[in-house]
Amino acid sequence: MIKRQNTLKLLMVWFCLLLGQTVYSQSDYTGNKRVTGTYAITNATIITSPGKTISNGTIIIKDGLFAKISTSAQLPVDAQIIPGDSLIIYPGFIDALGEQGVASPEEAKRPKDMDPSNPPNHVAGITPELEVLDYWNIEGNGVEAWRKNGFTISQVAPKGLMLPGKTALVVLGDEKSSNYLSTASGLYAQFKTPRGLYPGTTLGLMAKWRELYKNAVLKQEHEKMFVAQGNGLARPQNDPSLAAFYPVIDQEIPVIFQAKDELEIRRALKLQNELGFRLVLTGVEDGSSLVEDIKAAGASVILSLDLPDPKASKVEFDEATEEAKKAQQRVVEAYNNALMQAAHFEKAGIPFAFSTQDAKSGEFMKHLSLMMENGLSEEAALAALTINAAEILGIAQYTGSIAEGNLANLVITTDKLGDEKAKVKYVFADGYLFEYEGEKPKVDMSKAKELVGTWNYESETPGGTSKGTVKYEINAGELQGEIVVDDPDGSGQITRKLKDINYDGKELSFNFSVMAQGNKLIVYAKGTVMDDKFEGTLSIKDMGKYSLTATKVPEFKL
């Protein structure tokens, strides 16, 4: 008995960072509800900004703002309590450029007898006067999927060709709110031209860009002179496309240029150097070789979260020609460079954010983990998703970090960024709570009866050999279980309920919790069942794995 008690006590010391999964909230599990407008998230690990952590802290949210952040905050009587034990709270993620909720405008109709060398602007994809909010809906495609990943603010981009319109800043909050932070945050530009019409080619696009910008400068000067003196000057004519450049010329908003590869980046930098506008390079997929040029230009950078498909880089070419092998090697190098690009920008000291454009919401965590496995630090990854994005978008004075008075945007996860076990549990956007239960356990009930009964288990841990029993039963059509362990606090044996049981007839996993000196330990078990034998591992958080075996006790019938 003493030996088994010491075993779990040593485990408690060995695993000092604890992860909990079972939390309870008094709010509506359908999400997006402000019952009172006041919430208290207690006893959580709070990452207020990259590199700054509050342990066992409490956050009080009131009417859409962070009201109090402390380790000893007094809880308001009307607050809905969310126990944050062993959960991690981050500032809400910011999508520096996305298309969530954005619809495509109607396709421009080509006039009859139109000269293809001089088409109307709207036919040529030149509509900088359009505002994306005219085509955006909080209930539109992609909003919920990206919010479920922890994104609370997005700079949404219009859809179209060369100059499709102005971007806007939105909060991914409640459908009844306006959710607008800025109706015109940037002028969006792309290296996309219409087929069969001028500008038609990249060189034509560059020439058209210069023409539009310089004509806009002249037109703005003409308008100012007309207002100042008027006499003897022709009345300026209305041109919405040119007028859309005025905030860019006045340095009020940047040009947000979609530039994926090195060639497009060079072209965007060339236009900026000639014309002098503020530049944000977005959707960058291959730009690490140009970090010095980007730094010299003072351009901001938004990297793409859309990584290449790894399949092409893993094709075997043992019997291929030398030329084919060289081509495959270039594919492998390009793939590796894409994985390491964020790390290169971090090393170069260029702050960057992330764009969700072209990325799949279901691959966000996986792609972020891949970048971190290839040199991107946890702090830089978080900065790209929060404070860097806020600074690039000019909103760091009220979001991008967890601070009293800031907008109540945050994401609550079961583990740290980059961890394969991390799940988004809660998201606050504009003070509205969205709750995500995660994937429900899956059990093949036709096989579950094989587990029913008592199993004797044995585990080798840093504290020695630990032994006990596990019992399974089927109750109300569900597989349930409990495990007998020694109380880490020394009060004998205790029985704990098994959580999240998964069993497909072969693979078995579950977890259970124990309290040790006021801290909750979540113990994970995973392995394979063969006949009446179980072989697998036991772990607590990500601090190591240890062997776990079990044998089913035979049933004796009279």
mmCIF file of C-alpha atoms in Angstrom, residues 307 363-376 416-422:
data_model
loop_
_atom_site.group_PDB
_atom_site.id
_atom_site.type_symbol
_atom_site.label_atom_id
_atom_site.label_comp_id
_atom_site.label_asym_id
_atom_site.label_seq_id
_atom_site.Cartn_x
_atom_site.Cartn_y
_atom_site.Cartn_z
ATOM 1 C CA LEU A 307 1.082 24.780 -46.880
ATOM 2 C CA GLU A 363 -5.787 21.834 -41.260
ATOM 3 C CA PHE A 364 -5.010 24.981 -39.249
ATOM 4 C CA MET A 365 -3.642 23.301 -36.107
ATOM 5 C CA LYS A 366 -1.746 20.739 -38.167
ATOM 6 C CA HIS A 367 -0.083 23.388 -40.344
ATOM 7 C CA LEU A 368 0.794 25.533 -37.336
ATOM 8 C CA SER A 369 2.377 22.492 -35.687
ATOM 9 C CA LEU A 370 4.392 21.752 -38.840
ATOM 10 C CA MET A 371 5.781 25.298 -38.860
ATOM 11 C CA MET A 372 6.732 24.985 -35.201
ATOM 12 C CA GLU A 373 8.376 21.620 -35.805
ATOM 13 C CA ASN A 374 10.458 23.364 -38.472
ATOM 14 C CA GLY A 375 11.875 26.145 -36.337
ATOM 15 C CA LEU A 376 9.045 28.585 -35.565
ATOM 16 C CA LYS A 416 -0.480 24.807 -25.664
ATOM 17 C CA LEU A 417 -0.099 25.837 -29.288
ATOM 18 C CA GLY A 418 1.563 23.224 -31.434
ATOM 19 C CA ASP A 419 0.545 20.295 -29.236
ATOM 20 C CA GLU A 420 -1.189 17.530 -31.162
ATOM 21 C CA LYS A 421 -3.643 17.031 -28.286
ATOM 22 C CA ALA A 422 -4.677 20.699 -28.126
#
